[in-house]
Structures are given as structure tokens and as C-alpha cells.
Coordinates of C-alpha atoms in Angstrom, one line a residue:
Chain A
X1 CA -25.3 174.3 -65.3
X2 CA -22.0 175.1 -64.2
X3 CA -21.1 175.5 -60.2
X4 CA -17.8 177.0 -58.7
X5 CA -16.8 174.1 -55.6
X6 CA -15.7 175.4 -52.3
X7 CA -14.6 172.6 -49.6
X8 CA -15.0 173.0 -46.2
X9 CA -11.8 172.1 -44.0
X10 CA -13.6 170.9 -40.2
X11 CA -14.9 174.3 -38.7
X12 CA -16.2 175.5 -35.8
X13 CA -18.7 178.4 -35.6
X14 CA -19.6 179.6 -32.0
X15 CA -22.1 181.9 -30.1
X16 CA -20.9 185.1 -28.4
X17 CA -20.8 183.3 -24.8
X18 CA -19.2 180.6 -26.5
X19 CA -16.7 182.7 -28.0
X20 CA -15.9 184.6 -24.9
X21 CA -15.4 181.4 -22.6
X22 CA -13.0 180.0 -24.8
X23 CA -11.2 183.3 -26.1
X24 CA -11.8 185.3 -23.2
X25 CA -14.0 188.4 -22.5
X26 CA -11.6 191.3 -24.3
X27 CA -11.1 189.1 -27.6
X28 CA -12.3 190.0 -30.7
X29 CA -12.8 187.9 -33.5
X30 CA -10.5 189.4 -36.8
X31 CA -11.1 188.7 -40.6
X32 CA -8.1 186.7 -42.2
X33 CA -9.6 186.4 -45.1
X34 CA -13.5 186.9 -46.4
X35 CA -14.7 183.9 -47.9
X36 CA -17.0 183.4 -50.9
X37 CA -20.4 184.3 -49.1
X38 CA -20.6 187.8 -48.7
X39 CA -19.9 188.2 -44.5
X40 CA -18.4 185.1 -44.1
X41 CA -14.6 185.0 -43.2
X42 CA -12.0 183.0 -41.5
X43 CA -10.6 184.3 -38.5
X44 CA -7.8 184.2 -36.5
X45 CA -8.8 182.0 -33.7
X46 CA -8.9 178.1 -33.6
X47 CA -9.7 175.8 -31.1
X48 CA -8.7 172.1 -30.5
X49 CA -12.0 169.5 -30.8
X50 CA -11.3 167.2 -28.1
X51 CA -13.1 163.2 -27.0
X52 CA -12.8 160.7 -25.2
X53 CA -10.5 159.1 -27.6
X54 CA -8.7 161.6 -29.2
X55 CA -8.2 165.4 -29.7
X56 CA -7.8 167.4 -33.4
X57 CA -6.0 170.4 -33.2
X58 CA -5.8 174.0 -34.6
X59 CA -9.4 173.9 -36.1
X60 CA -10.3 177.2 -37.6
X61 CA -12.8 179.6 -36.0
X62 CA -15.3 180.9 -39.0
X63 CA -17.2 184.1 -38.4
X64 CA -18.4 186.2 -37.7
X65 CA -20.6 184.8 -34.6
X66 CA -23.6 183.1 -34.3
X67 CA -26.7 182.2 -32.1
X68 CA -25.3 179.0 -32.1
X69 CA -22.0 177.1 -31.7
X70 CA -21.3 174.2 -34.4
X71 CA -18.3 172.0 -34.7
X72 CA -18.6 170.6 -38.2
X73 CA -16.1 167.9 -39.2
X74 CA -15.6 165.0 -41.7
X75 CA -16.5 161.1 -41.2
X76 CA -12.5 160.6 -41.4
X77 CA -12.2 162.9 -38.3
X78 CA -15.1 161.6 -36.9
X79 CA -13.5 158.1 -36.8
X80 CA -10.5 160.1 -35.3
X81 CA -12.4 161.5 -32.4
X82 CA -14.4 158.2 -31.7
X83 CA -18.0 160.2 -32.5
X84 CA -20.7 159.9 -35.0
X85 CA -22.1 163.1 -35.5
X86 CA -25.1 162.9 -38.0
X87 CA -25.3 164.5 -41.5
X88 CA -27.3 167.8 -40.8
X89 CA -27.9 171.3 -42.2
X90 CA -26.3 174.3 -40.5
X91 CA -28.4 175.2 -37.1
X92 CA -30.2 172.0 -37.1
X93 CA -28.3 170.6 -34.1
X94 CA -30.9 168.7 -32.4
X95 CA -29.5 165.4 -30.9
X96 CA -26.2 165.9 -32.8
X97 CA -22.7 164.5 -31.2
X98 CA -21.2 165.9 -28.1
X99 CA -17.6 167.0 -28.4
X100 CA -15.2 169.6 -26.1
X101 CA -13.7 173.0 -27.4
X102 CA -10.7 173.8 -25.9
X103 CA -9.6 177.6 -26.6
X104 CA -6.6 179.7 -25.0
X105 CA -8.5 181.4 -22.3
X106 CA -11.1 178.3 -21.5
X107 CA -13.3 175.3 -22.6
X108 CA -16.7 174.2 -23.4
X109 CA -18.4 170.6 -23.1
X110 CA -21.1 170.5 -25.4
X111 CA -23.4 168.1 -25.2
X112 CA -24.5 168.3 -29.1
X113 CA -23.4 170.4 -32.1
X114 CA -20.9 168.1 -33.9
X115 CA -22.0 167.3 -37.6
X116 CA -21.1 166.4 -40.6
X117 CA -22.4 169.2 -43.4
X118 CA -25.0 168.1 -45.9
X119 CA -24.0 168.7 -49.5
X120 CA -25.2 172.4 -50.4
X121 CA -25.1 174.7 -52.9
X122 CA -25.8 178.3 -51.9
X123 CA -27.8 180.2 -54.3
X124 CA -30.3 183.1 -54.5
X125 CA -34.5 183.1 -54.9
X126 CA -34.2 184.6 -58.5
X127 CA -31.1 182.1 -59.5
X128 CA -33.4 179.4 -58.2
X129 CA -35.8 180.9 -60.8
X130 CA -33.6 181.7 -63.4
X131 CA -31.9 178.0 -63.6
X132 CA -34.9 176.2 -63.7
X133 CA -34.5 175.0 -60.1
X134 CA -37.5 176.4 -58.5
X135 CA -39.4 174.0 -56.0
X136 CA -36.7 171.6 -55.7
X137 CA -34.9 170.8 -52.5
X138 CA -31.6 169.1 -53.9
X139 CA -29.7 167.9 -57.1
X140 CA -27.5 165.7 -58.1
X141 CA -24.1 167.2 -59.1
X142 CA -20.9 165.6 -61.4
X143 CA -17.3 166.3 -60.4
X144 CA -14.7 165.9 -63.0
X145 CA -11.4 164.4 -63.1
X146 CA -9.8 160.6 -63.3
X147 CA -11.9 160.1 -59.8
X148 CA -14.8 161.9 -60.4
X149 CA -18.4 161.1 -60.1
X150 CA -21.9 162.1 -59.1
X151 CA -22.6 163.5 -55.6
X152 CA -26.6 162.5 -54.7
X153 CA -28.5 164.8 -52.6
X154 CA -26.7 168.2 -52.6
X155 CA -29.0 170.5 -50.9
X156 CA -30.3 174.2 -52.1
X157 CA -29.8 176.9 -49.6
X158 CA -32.1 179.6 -50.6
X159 CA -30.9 183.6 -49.5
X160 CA -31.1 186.6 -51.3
X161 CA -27.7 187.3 -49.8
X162 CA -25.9 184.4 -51.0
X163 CA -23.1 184.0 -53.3
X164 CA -23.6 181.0 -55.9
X165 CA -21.3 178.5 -54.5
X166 CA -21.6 174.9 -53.8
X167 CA -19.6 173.6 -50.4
X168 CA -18.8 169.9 -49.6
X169 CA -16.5 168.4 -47.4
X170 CA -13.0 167.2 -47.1
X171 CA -14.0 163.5 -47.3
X172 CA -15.9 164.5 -51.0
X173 CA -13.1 166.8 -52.4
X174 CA -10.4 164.2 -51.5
X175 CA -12.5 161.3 -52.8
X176 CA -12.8 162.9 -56.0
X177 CA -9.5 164.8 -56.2
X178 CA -11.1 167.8 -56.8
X179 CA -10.7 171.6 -54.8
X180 CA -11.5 174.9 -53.8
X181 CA -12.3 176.5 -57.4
X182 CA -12.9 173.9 -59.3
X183 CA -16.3 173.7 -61.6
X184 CA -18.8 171.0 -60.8
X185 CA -22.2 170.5 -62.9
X186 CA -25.6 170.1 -61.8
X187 CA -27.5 167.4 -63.0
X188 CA -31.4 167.9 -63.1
Chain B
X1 CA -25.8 144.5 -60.8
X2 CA -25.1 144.7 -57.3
X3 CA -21.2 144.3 -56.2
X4 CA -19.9 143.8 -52.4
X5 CA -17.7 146.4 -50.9
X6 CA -14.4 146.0 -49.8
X7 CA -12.6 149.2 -48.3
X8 CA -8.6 149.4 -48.4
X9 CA -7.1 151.4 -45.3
X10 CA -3.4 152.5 -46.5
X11 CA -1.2 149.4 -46.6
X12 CA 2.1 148.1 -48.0
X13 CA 2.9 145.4 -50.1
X14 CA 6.7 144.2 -49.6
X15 CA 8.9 142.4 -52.2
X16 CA 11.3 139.7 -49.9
X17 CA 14.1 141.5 -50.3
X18 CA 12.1 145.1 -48.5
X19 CA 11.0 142.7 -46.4
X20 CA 13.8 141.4 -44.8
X21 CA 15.4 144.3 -44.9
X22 CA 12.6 145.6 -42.8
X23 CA 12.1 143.0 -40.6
X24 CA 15.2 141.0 -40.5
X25 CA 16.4 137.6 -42.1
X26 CA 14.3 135.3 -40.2
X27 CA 11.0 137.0 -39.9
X28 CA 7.7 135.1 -41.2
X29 CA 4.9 137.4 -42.7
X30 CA 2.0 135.2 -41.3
X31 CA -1.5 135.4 -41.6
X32 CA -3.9 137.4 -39.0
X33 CA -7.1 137.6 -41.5
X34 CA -7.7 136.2 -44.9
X35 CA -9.0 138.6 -47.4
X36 CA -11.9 138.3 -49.3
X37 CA -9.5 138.1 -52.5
X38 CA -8.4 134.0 -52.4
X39 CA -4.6 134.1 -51.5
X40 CA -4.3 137.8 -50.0
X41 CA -3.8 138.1 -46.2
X42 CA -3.9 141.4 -43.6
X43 CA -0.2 139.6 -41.8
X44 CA 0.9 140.4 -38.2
X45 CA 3.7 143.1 -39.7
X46 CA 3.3 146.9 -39.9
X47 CA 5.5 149.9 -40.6
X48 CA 5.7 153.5 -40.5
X49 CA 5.4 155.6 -43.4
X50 CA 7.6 158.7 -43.4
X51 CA 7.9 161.9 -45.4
X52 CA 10.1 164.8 -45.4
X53 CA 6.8 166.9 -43.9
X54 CA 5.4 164.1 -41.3
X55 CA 4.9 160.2 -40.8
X56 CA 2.1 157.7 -40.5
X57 CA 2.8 154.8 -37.9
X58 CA 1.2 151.3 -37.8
X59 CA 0.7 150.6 -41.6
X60 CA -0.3 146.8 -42.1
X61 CA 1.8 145.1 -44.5
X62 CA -1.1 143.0 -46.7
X63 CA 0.2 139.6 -47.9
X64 CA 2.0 137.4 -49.8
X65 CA 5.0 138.8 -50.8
X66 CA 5.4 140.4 -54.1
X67 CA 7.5 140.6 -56.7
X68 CA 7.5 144.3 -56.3
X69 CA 7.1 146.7 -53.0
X70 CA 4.0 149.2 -53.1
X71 CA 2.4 151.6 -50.9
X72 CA -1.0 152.6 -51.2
X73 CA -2.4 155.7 -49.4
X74 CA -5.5 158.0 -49.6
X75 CA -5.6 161.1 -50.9
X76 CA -6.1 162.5 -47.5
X77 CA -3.1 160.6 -46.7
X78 CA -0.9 161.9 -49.4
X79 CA -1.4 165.7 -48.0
X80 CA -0.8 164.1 -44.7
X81 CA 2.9 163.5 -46.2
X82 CA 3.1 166.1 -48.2
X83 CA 3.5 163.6 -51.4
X84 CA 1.7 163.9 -54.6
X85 CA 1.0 160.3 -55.6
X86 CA -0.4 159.2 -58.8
X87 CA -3.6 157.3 -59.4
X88 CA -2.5 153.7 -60.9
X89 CA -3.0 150.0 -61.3
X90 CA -1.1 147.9 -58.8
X91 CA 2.3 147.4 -60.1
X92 CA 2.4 150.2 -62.3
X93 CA 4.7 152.2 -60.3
X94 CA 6.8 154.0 -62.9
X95 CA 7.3 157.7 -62.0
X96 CA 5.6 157.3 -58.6
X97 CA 5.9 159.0 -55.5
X98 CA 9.0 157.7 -53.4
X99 CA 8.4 157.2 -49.5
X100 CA 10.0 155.9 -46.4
X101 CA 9.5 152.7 -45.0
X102 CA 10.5 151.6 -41.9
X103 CA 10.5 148.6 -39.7
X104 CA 11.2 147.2 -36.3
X105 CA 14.9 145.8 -38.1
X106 CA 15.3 148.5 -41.0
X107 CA 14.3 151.3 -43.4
X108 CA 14.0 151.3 -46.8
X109 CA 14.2 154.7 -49.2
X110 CA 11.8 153.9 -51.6
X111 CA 12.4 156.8 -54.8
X112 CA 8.6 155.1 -56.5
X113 CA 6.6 153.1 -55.2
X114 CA 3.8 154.9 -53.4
X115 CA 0.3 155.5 -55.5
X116 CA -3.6 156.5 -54.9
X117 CA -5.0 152.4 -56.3
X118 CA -7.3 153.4 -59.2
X119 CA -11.1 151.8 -58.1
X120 CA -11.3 148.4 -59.3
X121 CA -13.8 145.6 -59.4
X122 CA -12.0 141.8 -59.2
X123 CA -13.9 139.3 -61.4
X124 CA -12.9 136.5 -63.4
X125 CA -13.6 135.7 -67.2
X126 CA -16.3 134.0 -67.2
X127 CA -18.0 136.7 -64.9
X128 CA -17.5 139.4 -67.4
X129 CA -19.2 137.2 -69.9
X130 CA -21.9 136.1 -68.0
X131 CA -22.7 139.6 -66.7
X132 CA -22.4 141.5 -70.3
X133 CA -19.2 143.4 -69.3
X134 CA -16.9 141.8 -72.1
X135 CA -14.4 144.2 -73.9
X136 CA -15.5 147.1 -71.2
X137 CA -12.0 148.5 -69.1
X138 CA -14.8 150.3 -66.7
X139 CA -17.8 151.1 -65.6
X140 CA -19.5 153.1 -63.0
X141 CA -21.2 152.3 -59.8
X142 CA -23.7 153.6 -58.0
X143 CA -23.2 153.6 -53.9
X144 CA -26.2 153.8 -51.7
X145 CA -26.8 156.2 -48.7
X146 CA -27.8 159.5 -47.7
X147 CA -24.4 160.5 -48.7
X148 CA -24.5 158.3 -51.7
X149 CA -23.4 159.2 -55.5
X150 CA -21.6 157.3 -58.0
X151 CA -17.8 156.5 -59.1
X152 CA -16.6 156.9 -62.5
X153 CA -13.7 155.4 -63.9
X154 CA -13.9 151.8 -62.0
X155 CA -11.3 149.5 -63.6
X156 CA -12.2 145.9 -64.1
X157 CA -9.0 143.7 -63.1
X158 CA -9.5 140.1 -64.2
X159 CA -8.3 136.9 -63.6
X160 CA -9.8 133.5 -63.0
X161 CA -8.6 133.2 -59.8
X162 CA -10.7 136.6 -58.3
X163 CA -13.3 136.8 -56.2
X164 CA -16.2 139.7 -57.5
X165 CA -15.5 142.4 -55.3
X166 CA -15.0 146.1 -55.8
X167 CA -12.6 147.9 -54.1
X168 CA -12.7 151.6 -52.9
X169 CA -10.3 153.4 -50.3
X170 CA -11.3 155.4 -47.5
X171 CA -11.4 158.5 -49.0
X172 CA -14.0 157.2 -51.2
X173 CA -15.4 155.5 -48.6
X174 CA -16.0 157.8 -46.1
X175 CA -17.3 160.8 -48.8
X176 CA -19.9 158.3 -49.0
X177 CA -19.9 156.5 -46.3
X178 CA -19.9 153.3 -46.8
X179 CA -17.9 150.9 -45.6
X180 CA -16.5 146.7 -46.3
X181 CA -19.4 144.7 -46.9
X182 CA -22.0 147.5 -48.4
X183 CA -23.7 146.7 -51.3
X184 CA -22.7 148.9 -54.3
X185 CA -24.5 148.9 -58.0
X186 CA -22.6 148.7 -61.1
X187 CA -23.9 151.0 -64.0
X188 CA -23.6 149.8 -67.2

């Protein structure tokens, strides 16, 4: 079973407070370009993730908004900024790394919401069905190429609005020299 | 099987004649750390990698000197620079990406030089016997975590004089994360 790769470039998603302290009340945030799942899109805003130790700039605003703000990054930027944000799922922020957001208009200290993604491929209840995959939580899934591999414990997120896609991170496409478009296969 | 870890950060390896160059006539390349490989060193010199696009400062130079001057980078290091380096064996350098190099006395215009290091296990003959590996170029291996997976295409180098030890770079390390001294499990 076949699977188109996206990666995932650090992000930062943020609330409509959030969003209005760092880019100021009038802002607005515009569509660059719509990404794979259908509502997602890159904007035109970025912020700078600042710590203690260190500060990454111009890191892409996705949207469109959300009930919660989330700064996901890789381990290589972690080491960078001096945190060590745990591997989560989207939302689950509980406990996560503090970092600051520093926008044009403002900034925000937040006290958790830094992460590193889990592994996921984003997939619908009757694909889940149709491939075989139903009641399982996670695969395993083989990238090609002269430094490929297996990634362990690539996570199914289930909507009936998603796009069949599976996203890792920077640290995973660059290990395995593999990108944006590329076809990885599931392993059962 | 179960093999130790050892995770390479970019570094430089120098031929005499780079390394004067690079840090004059009567500098000594001494020894800060011995590496786990019987010989090799992490010295006291370092230089700065630069690119038409950007640079990277503070690069260790790993010793003793070679016959032949080398830089190994990450992937993620190579988009840094804006190079395309190949994946290769050390010393196989033919057609590589050229870099600069430069030191506290000089600067060297390297036009090959600069590679991704293939994945590699060190091990001596009478290893590869004794573990079952004889007439085998590779294998994979399995790394542990919740980020875990496996690497294809490791490359056994072999000499009686190595120490068993697999060697990843950070890119690979930090997809995974694991770091020096992790236990990893060769697949047969």
C-alpha cells in the first residue's frame, strides 16, 4: 500500500487571541498556498520561536486558526532552542515545552505547546476500511532510496475530511533523503 | 546483534598540506578526546564551512591527518549551504561537492571534497566471521525508541584494527532520536 509523503517544515498554528496579539487586531490571515488537506494552507505570516538560548526565525504561520496555539518543530531545532518538547499528536499539549512567539505587532510566552509531531498518516473511516487497516492505531512504513528505511509507529488520523497523505518531519525526510511527493509504503 | 551507537556531528578531516595552510606552519593538531575508533581524535582545531548561499562556523577538525582532506555534513547541513553532496565511503571523493574551508591562518577552495558518510558499522575480520556476516557489504539495523525504525543500506567497513561500532549522523540520529552510546540491532 502505497502513500504520497508530505514533510512538515517547523510550524506554528495559533488561536484567534493568539493570532491577534502577535499580528495585531486588523490582520487577517491570507492563503499562500492550500496544502494537501482540504482547508489547510500556508499563510502569509511567520513568527520568530524564541528561548533562553537561542531564537529561529521566519517560521511559517499554517491556517487557518485554531482553538489552540502549537509550535511544532524538529529534535534538530529543539537542540537549537535549548528545549525538549515531547513527541505528541496535534492538540495534545499537556505538559509540552514552553517557548516565546514573537510576531510584528506583539509577543506571547507560552508556557507549553512546543512538540515534536508523531508520525501520521491522514486517512478517511472508509479508506481505513477499504485498506485493511481498520482497528489499528499505527503502522510501520518503508521509505525508499540509498538512505531509506522503516519508520516504526506512524500514527492513523481518522476524518472523513481528510486527504490520504502521510506527514513526518524534517529530521525523518532528511535522514532518509526523501521529500514532499515522494511514495512511501505501509507495512502491515 | 546489538551494536553501540556513535553519532558524527559535521566534521573535517585535513590532509598536512590543508592543514597548514589553514592553520599555519607550526600548528599541532592535538588531541582533546579520543574516539571510540583506536587512533581517531576530536583535536583542539575547528573551521568554518562556507558556501556561495551561507556558512557554518566552529566545525571540529577530527584527527590524525590524512592523506586526503574531507568534509562530512548532514543532509540538513547540505541545504544549509546550498550544496548537493553525495552519499559515499570516506575517501571516495571523486565528483563531490566542493566547499570552503577556512582557518584562523588561511582558506582553502576545496572543488570535491565534501559528502553525506554512507552508514557504516567498523568491525574487524574476525568479527564478521564470528558473527555470521562474512561476504555481506550491509545489513540493516533496527534503532530503538518511540521514534524508532530501521536503516537500510549500512556498509560494513573492516579492518583488524576497528573497534565494532556503527556510525550514524545527526540527521539520522535525531529522525530517530538516538544519540552516541544507544544501543542499535543489526538485522540480518
Amino acid at each position: 500500500m502505497d502513500v504520497v509523503l508530505g514533510v512538515s517544515n517547523r510550524h506554528v498554528h495559533l488561536c484567534e487571541r493568539d493570532f491577534k496579539i502577535l499580528f495585531g487586531e486588523e490582520a487577517k490571515l491570507e492563503v499562500v498556498k492550500e496544502l494537501v488537506q482540504p482547508g489547510e494552507f500556508a499563510s502569509n505570516c511567520f513568527v520568530t520561536i524564541k528561548t533562553e538560548k537561542s531564537e529561529i526565525q521566519k517560521v511559517r504561520v499554517l491556517g487557518p486558526l485554531r482553538s489552540y496555539t502549537q509550535v511544532e518543530v524538529s529534535l534538530t531545532d529543539a537542540f537549537k532552542l535549548g528545549v525538549k518538547p515531547p513527541v505528541r499528536d496535534s492538540g495534545d499539549l499537556a505538559g509540552s515545552e514552553g517557548v516565546t512567539l514573537i510576531g510584528p505587532n506583539g509577543s506571547i510566552e507560552l508556557s507549553e505547546g512546543c512538540i515534536i509531531a508523531t508520525r501520521h498518516i491522514h486517512i478517511t473511516p472508509e479508506q481505513m476500511a477499504q485498506f485493511g487497516f481498520e482497528g489499528m492505531k499505527s503502522v510501520n512504513v518503508e521509505l525508499p532510496g540509498e538512505k531509506g528505511g522503516v519508520l516504526y509507529n506512524v500514527q492513523f488520523k481518522v476524518s472523513p475530511n481528510y486527504a490520504f497523505e502521510m506527514h513526518i518531519d524534517t529530521d525523518d525526510a532528511n535522514a532518509h533523503m526523501v521529500k514532499t511527493g515522494d511514495i512511501a509504503r505501509i507495512i502491515k
